[in-house]
PDB file of C-alpha atoms in Angstrom:
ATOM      1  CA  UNK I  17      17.958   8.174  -6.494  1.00 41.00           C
ATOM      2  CA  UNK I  18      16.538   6.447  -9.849  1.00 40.00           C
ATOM      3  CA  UNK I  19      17.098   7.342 -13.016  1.00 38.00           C
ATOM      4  CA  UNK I  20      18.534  10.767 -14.108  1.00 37.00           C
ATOM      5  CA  UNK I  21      17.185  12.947 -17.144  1.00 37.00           C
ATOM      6  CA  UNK I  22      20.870  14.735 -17.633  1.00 40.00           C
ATOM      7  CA  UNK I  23      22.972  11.160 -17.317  1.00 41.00           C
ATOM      8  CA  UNK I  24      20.141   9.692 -19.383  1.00 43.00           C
ATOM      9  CA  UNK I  25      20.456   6.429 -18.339  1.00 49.00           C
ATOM     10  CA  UNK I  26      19.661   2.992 -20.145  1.00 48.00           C
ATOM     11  CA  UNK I  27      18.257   1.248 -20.521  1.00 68.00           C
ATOM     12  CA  UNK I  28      14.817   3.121 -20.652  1.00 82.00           C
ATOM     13  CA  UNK I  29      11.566   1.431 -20.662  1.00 89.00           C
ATOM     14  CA  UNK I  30       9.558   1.589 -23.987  1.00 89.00           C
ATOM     15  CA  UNK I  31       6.223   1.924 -22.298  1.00 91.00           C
ATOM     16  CA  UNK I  32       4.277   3.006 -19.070  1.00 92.00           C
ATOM     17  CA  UNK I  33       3.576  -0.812 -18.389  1.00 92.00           C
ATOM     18  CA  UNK I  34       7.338  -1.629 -18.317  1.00 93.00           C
ATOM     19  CA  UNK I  35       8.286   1.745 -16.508  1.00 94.00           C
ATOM     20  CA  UNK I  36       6.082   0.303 -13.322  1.00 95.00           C
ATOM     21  CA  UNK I  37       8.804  -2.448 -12.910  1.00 94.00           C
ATOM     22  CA  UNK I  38      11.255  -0.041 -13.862  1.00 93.00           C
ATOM     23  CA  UNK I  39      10.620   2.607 -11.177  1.00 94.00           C
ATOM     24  CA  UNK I  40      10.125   0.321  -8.514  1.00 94.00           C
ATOM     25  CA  UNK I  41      13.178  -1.659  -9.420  1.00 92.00           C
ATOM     26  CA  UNK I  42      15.317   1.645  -9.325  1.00 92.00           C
ATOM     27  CA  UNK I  43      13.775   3.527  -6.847  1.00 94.00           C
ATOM     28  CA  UNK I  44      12.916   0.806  -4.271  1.00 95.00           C
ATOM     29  CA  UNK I  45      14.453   3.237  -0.911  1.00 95.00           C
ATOM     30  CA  UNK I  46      12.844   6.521  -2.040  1.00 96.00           C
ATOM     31  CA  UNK I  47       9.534   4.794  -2.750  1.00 96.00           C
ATOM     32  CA  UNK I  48       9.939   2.398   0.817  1.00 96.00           C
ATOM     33  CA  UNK I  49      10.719   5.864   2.275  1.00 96.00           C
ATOM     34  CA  UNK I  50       7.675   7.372   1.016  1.00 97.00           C
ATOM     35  CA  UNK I  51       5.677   4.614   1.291  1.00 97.00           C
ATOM     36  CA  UNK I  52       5.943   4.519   4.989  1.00 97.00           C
ATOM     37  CA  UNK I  53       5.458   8.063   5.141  1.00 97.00           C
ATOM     38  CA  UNK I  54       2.270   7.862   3.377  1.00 97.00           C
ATOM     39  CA  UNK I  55       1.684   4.883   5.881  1.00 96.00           C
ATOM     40  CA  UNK I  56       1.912   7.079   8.961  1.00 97.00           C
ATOM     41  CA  UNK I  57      -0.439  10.033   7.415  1.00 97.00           C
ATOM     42  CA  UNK I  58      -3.103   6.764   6.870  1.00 96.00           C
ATOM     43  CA  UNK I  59      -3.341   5.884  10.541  1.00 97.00           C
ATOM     44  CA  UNK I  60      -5.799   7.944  11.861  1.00 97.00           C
ATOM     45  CA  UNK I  61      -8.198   6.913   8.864  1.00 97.00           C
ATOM     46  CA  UNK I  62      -7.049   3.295   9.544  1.00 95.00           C
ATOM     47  CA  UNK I  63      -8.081   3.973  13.613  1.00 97.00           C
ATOM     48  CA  UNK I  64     -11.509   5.269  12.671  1.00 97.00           C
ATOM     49  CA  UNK I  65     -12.263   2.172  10.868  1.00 95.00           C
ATOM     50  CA  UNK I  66     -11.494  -0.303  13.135  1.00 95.00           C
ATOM     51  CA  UNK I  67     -12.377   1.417  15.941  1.00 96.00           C
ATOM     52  CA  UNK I  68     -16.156   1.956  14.273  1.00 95.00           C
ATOM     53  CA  UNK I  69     -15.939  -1.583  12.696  1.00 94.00           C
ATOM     54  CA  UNK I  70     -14.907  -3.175  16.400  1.00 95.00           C
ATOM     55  CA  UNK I  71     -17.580  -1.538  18.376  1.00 95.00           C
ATOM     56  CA  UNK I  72     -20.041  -1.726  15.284  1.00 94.00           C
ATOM     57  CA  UNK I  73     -19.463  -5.599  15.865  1.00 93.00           C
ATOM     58  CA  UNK I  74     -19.597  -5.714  19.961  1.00 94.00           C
ATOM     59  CA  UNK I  75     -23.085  -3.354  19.591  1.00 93.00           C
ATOM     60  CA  UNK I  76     -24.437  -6.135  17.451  1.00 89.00           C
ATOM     61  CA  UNK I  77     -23.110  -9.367  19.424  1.00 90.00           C
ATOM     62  CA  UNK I  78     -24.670  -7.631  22.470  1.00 90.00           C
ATOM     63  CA  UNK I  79     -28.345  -6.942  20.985  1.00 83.00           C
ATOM     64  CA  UNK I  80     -27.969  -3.205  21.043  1.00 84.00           C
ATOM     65  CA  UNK I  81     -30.823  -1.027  19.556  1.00 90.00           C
ATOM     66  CA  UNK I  82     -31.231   0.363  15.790  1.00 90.00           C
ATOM     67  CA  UNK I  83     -30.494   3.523  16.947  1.00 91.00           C
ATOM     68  CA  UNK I  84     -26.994   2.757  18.369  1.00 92.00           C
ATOM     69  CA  UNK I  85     -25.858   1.007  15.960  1.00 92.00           C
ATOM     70  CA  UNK I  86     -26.766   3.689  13.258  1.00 93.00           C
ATOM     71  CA  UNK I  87     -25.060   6.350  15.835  1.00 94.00           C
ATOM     72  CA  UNK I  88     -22.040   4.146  15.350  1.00 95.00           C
ATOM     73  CA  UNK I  89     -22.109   4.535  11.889  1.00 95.00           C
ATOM     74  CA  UNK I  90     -22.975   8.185  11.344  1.00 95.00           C
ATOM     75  CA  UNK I  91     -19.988   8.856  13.879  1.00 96.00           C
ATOM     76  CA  UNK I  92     -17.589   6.356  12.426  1.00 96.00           C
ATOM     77  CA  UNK I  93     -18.492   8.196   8.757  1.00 96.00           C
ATOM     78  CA  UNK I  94     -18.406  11.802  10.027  1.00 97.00           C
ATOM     79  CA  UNK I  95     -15.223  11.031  11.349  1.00 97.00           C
ATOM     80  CA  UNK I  96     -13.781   9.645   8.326  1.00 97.00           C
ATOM     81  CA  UNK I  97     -14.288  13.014   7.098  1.00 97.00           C
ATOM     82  CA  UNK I  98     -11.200  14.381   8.243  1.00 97.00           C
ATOM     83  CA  UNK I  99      -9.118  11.445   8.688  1.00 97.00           C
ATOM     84  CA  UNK I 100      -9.245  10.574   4.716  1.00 97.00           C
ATOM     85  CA  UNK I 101      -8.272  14.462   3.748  1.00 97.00           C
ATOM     86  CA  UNK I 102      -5.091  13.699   6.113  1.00 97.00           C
ATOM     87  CA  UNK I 103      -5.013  10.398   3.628  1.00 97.00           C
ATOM     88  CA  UNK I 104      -5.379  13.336   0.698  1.00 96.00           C
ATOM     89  CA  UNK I 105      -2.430  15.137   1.643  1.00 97.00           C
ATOM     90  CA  UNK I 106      -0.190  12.458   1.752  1.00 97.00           C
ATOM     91  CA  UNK I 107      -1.430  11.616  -1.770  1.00 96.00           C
ATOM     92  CA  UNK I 108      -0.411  14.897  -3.106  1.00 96.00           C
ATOM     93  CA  UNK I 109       3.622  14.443  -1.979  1.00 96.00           C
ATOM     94  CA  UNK I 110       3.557  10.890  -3.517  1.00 96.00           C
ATOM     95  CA  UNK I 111       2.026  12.293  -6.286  1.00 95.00           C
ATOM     96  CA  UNK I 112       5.211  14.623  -6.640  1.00 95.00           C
ATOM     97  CA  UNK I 113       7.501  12.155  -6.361  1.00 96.00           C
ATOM     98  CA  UNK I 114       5.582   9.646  -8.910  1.00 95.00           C
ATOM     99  CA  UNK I 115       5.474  12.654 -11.353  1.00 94.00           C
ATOM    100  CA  UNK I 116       8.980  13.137 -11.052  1.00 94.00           C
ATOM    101  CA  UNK I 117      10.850   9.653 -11.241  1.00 94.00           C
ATOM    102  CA  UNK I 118       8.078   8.627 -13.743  1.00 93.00           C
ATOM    103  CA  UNK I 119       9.450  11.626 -16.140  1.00 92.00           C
ATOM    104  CA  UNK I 120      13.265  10.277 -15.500  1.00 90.00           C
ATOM    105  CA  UNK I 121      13.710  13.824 -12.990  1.00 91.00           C
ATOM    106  CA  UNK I 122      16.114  13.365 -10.059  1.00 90.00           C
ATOM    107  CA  UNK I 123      13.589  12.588  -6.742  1.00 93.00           C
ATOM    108  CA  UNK I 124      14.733  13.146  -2.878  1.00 94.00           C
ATOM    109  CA  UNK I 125      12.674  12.490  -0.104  1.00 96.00           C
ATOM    110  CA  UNK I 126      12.031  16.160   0.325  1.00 96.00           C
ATOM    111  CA  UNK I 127       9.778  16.458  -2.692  1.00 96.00           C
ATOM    112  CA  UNK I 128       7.323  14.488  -1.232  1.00 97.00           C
ATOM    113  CA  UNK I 129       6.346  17.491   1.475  1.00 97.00           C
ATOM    114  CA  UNK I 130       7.629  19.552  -1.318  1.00 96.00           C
ATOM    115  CA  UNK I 131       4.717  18.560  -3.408  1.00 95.00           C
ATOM    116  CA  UNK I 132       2.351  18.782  -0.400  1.00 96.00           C
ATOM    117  CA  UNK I 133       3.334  22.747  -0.174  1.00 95.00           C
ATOM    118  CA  UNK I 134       3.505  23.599  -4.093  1.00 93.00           C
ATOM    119  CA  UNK I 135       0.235  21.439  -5.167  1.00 92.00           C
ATOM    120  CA  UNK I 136      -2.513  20.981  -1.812  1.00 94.00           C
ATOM    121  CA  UNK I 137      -4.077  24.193  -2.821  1.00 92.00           C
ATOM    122  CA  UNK I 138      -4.553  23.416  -6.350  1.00 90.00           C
ATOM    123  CA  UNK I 139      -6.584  20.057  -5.097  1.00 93.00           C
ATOM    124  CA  UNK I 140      -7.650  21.274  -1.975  1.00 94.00           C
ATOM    125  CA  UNK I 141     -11.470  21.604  -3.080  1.00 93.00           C
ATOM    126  CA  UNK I 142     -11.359  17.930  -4.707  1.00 94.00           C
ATOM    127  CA  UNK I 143      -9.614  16.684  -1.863  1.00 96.00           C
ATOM    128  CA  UNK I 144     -12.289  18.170   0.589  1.00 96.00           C
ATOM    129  CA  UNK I 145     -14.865  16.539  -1.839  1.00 95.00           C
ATOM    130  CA  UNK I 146     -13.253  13.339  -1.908  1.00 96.00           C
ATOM    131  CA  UNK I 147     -13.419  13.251   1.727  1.00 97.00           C
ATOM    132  CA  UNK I 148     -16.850  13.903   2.452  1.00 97.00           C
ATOM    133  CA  UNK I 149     -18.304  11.712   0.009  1.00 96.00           C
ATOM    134  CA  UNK I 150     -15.727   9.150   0.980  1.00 96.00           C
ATOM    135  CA  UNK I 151     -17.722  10.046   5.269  1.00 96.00           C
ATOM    136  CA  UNK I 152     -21.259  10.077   3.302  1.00 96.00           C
ATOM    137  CA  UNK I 153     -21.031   6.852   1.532  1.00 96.00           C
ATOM    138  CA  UNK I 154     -20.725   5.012   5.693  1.00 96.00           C
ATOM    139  CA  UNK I 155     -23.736   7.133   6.490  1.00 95.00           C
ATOM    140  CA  UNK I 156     -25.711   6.303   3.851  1.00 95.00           C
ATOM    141  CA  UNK I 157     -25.240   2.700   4.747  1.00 94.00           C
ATOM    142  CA  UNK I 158     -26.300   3.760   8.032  1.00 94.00           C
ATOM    143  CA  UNK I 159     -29.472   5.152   7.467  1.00 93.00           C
ATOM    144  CA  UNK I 160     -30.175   2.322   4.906  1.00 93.00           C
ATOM    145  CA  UNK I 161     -29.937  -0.645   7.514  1.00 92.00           C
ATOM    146  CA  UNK I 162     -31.576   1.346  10.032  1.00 90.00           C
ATOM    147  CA  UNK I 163     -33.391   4.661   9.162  1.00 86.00           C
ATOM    148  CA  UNK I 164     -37.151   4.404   9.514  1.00 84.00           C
ATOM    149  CA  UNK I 165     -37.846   5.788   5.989  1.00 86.00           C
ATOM    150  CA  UNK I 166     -38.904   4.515   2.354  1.00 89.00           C
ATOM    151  CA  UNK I 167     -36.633   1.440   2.000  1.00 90.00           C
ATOM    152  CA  UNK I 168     -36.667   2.388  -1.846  1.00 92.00           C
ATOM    153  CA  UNK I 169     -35.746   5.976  -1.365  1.00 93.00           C
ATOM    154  CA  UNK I 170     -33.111   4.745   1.045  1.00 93.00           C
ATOM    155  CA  UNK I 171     -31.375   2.119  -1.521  1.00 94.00           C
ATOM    156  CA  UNK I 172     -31.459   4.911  -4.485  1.00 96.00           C
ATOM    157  CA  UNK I 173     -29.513   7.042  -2.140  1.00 95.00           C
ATOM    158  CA  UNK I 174     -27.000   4.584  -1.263  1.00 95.00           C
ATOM    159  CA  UNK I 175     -26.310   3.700  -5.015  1.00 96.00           C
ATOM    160  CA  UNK I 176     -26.053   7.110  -5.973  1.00 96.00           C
ATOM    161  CA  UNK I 177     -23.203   7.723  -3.123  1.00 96.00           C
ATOM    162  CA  UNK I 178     -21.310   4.538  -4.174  1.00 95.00           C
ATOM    163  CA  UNK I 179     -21.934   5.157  -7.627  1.00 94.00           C
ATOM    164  CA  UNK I 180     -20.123   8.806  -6.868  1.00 95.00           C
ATOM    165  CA  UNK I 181     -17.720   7.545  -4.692  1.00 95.00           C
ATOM    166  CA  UNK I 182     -15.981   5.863  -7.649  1.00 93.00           C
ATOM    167  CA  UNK I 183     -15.990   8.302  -9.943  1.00 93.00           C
ATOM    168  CA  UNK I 184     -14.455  10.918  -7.719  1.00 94.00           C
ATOM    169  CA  UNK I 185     -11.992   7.923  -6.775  1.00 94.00           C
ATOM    170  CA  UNK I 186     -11.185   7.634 -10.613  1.00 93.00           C
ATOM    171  CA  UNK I 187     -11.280  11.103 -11.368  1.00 94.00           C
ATOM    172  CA  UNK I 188      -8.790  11.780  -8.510  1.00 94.00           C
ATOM    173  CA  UNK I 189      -5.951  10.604  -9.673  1.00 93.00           C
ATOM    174  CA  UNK I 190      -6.284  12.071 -12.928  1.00 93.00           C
ATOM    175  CA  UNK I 191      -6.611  15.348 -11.966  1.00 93.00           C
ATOM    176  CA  UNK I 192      -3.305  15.363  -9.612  1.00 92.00           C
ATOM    177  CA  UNK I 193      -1.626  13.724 -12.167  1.00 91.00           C
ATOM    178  CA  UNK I 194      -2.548  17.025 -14.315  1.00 90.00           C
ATOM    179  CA  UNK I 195      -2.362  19.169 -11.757  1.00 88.00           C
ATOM    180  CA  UNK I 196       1.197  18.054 -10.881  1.00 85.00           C
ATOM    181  CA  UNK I 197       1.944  18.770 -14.338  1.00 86.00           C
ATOM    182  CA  UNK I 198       0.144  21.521 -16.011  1.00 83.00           C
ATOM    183  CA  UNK I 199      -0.572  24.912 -15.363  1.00 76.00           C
ATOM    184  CA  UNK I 200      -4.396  24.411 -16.623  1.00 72.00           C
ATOM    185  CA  UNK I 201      -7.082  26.469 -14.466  1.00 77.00           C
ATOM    186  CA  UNK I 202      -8.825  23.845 -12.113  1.00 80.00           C
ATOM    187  CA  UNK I 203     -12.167  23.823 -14.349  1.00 85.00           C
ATOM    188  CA  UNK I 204     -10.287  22.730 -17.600  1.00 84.00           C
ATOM    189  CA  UNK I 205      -8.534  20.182 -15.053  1.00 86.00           C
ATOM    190  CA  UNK I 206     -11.680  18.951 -13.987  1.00 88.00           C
ATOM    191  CA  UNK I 207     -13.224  18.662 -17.429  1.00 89.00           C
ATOM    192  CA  UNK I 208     -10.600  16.673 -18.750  1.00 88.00           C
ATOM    193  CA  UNK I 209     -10.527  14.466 -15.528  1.00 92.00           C
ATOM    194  CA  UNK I 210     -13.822  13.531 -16.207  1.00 90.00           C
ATOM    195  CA  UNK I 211     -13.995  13.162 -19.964  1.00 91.00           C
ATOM    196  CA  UNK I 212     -10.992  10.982 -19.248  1.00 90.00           C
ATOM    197  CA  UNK I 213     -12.819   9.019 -16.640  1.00 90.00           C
ATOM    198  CA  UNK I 214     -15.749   8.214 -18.673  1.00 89.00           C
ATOM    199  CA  UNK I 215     -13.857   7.760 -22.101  1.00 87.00           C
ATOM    200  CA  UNK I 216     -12.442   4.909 -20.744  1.00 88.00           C
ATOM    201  CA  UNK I 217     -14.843   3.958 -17.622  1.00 89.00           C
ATOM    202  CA  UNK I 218     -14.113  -0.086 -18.229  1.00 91.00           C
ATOM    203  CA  UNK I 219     -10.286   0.605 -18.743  1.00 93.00           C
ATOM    204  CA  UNK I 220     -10.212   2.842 -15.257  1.00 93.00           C
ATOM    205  CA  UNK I 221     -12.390   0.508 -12.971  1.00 93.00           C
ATOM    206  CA  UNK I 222      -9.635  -2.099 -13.681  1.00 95.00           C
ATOM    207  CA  UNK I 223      -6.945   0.491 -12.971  1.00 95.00           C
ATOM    208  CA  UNK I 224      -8.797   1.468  -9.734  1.00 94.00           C
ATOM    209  CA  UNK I 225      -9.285  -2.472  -8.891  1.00 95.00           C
ATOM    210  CA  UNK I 226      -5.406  -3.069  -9.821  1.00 95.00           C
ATOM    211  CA  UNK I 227      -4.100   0.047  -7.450  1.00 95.00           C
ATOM    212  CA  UNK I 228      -6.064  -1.128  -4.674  1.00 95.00           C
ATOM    213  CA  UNK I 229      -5.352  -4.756  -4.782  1.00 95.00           C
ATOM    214  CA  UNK I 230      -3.074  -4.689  -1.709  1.00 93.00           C
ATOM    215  CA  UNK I 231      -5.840  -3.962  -0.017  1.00 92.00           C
ATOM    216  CA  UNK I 232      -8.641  -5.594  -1.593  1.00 93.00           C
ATOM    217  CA  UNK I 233      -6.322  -8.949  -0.868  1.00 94.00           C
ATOM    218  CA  UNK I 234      -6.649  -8.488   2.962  1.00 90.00           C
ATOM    219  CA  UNK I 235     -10.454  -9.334   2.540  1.00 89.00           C
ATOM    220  CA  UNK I 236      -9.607 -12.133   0.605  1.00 92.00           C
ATOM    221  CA  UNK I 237      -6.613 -13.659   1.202  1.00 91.00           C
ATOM    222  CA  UNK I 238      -5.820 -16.543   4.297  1.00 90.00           C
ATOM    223  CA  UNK I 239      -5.668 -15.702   7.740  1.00 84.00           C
ATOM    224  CA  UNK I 240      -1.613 -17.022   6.995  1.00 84.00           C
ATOM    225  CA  UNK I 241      -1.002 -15.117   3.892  1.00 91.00           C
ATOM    226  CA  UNK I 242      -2.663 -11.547   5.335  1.00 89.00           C
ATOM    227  CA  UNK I 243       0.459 -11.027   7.420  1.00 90.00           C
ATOM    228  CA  UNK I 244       2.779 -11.012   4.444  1.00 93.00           C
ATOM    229  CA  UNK I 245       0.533  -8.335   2.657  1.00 92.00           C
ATOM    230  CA  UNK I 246       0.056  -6.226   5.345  1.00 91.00           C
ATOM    231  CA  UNK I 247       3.575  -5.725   5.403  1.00 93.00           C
ATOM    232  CA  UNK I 248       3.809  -5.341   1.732  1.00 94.00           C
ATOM    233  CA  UNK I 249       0.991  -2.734   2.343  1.00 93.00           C
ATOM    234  CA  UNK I 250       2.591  -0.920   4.578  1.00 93.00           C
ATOM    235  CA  UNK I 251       6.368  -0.467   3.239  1.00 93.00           C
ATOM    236  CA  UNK I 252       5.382  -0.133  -0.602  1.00 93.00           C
ATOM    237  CA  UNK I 253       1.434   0.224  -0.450  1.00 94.00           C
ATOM    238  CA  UNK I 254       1.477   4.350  -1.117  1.00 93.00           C
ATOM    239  CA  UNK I 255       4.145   4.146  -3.678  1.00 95.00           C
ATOM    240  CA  UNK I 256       1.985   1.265  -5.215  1.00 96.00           C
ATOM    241  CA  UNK I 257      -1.336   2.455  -5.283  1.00 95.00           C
ATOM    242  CA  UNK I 258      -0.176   6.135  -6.686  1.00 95.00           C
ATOM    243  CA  UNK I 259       2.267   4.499  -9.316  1.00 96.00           C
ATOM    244  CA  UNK I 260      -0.232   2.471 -10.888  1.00 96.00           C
ATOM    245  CA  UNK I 261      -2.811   5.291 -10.978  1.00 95.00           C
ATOM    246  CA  UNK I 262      -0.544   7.723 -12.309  1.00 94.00           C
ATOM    247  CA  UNK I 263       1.590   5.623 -14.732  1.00 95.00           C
ATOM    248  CA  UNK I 264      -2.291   5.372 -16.107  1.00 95.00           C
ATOM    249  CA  UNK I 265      -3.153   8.648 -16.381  1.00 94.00           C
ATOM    250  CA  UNK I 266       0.073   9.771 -18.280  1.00 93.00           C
ATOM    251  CA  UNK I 267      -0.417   6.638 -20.554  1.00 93.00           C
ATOM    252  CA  UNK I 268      -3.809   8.376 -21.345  1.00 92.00           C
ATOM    253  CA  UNK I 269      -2.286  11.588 -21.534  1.00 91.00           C
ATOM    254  CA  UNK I 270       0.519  10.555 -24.049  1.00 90.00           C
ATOM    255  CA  UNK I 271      -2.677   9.329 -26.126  1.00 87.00           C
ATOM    256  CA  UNK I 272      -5.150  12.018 -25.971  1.00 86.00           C
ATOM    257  CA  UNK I 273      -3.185  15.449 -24.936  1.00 86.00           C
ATOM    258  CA  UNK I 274       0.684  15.444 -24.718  1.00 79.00           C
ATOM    259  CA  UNK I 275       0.907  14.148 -28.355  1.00 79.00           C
ATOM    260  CA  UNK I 276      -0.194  17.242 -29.975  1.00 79.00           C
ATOM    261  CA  UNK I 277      -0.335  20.473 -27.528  1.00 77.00           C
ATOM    262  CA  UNK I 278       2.425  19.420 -25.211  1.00 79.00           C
ATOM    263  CA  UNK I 279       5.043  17.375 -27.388  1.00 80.00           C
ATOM    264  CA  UNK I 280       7.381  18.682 -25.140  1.00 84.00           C
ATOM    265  CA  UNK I 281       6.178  15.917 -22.455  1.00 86.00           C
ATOM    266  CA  UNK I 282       4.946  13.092 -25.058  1.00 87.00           C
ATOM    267  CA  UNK I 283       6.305  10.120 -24.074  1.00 88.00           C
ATOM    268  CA  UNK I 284       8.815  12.277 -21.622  1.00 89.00           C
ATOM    269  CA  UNK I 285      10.690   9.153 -19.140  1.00 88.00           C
ATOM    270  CA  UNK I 286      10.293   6.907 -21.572  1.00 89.00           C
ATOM    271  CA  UNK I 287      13.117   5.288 -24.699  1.00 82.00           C
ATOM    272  CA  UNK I 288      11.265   6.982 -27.257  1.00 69.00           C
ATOM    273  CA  UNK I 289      11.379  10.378 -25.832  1.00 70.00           C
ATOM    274  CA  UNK I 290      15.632  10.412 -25.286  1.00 64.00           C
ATOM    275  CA  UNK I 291      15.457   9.360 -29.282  1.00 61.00           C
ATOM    276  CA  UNK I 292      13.442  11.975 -30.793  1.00 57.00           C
ATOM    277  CA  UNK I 293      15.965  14.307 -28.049  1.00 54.00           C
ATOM    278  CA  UNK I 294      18.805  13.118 -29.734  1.00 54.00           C
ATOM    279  CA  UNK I 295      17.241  13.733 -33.277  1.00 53.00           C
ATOM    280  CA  UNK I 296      16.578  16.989 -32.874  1.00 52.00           C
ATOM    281  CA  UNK I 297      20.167  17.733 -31.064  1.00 52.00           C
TER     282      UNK I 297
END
């Protein structure tokens, strides 16, 4: 499916922005395929968090004590826990597929779980991070609505959770990205996840906004449109949200790494790359 590396193709896009509408154009099936996949692996997460928001809801309509309603919480975020690492792995097989049609490789559907069994132990420990911050953040929220401490002290720990929330969220996808493609030891991965992440904090809040907009629009779309982008969500929403993120981080790696110690990969799926091939040929 998509475009081949061997057959090379054309036309090729000229940039990362143009490959987006590229790789969705000609891949639609594998990433629908995928997409629903990654759909399926989301539905635990997706039960936790309407089940917790529903009876969060009925406990308040029904004048229910401060301490049920913060049990609600702490048990709707402990349980996110697990639920958003089963998110994780899912995000690791897309992941393998992005990396792959992005650099103009031949994808099946079988590298997605192919990528789950190559790369999950090379993210594991960010993955189980990513999770329990994801669980903490809900708690935190928790104890600062009800939690009979220093209201202060209780909003500085909230902050700080959200606050690391989004970095880890931003620093995610960079370091599966690299992790996808390098053979780096996981501390070098990490360092350059982060320098990345702060080195262009304004340019990767947008990014993060822009991947998530599918679901940021069910909070603010109408009642008539939601329906549409639920659906939208759920047959293209994985392939969407990882595209974006990773077509961002290779941009950034093209700029700031690939260029001079992996030239080999500069530019590698895109027009420019199949020229400087046939150059040297």
């Amino acid at each position: 499916m998509g475009l081949f590396n061997k057959n090379k193709v054309l036309p090729l896009p000229p940039n990362r922005f143009i490959q987006f509408f590229t790789l969705i154009k000609e891949n639609f099936i594998l990433l629908f395929y995928t997409s629903i996949t990654h759909f399926i692996f989301s539905l635990p997460l997706i039960y936790i968090l309407l089940s917790t928001y529903i009876r969060y809801k009925n406990l308040l309509n029904n004048s229910a004590t401060s301490d049920e309603l913060f049990k609600t919480l702490l048990s709707g975020g402990l349980l996110i826990i697990p639920t958003m690492f089963v998110l994780s792995i899912a995000t690791v097989g897309m992941h393998n597929i992005i990396k792959k049609i992005s650099y103009n490789e031949a994808a099946q559907y079988k590298d997605f779980f192919i990528g789950i069994k190559e790369n999950l132990l090379n993210v594991l420990r960010l993955l189980i991070i990513d999770s329990i911050v994801s669980g903490i953040v809900v708690v935190n929220y928790g104890s600062y609505l009800f939690a009979d401490i220093n209201v202060f002290f209780k909003l500085i720990i909230l902050i700080s959770s959200i606050i690391l929330f989004f970095i880890i969220k931003i620093i995610k996808p960079f370091y599966m990205t690299q992790s996808a493609i390098f053979d780096n030891n996981k501390i070098n991965l990490l360092k350059n996840s982060f320098t990345f992440t702060m080195f262009k904090f304004v340019r990767n809040i947008g990014i993060f906004l822009l991947s998530n907009l599918l679901i940021i629009l069910i909070f603010l779309l109408p009642e008539q449109m939601r329906v549409i982008n639920m659906v939208i969500l759920i047959i293209l929403g994985g392939a969407y949200n990882i595209l974006v993120s990773h077509l961002n981080s290779l941009s950034i790696l093209d700029q700031f790494i690939d260029k001079e110690a992996y030239q080999t990969i500069y530019h590698k799926g895109l027009i420019d790359y199949y020229k400087k091939e046939d150059k040297n040929e």
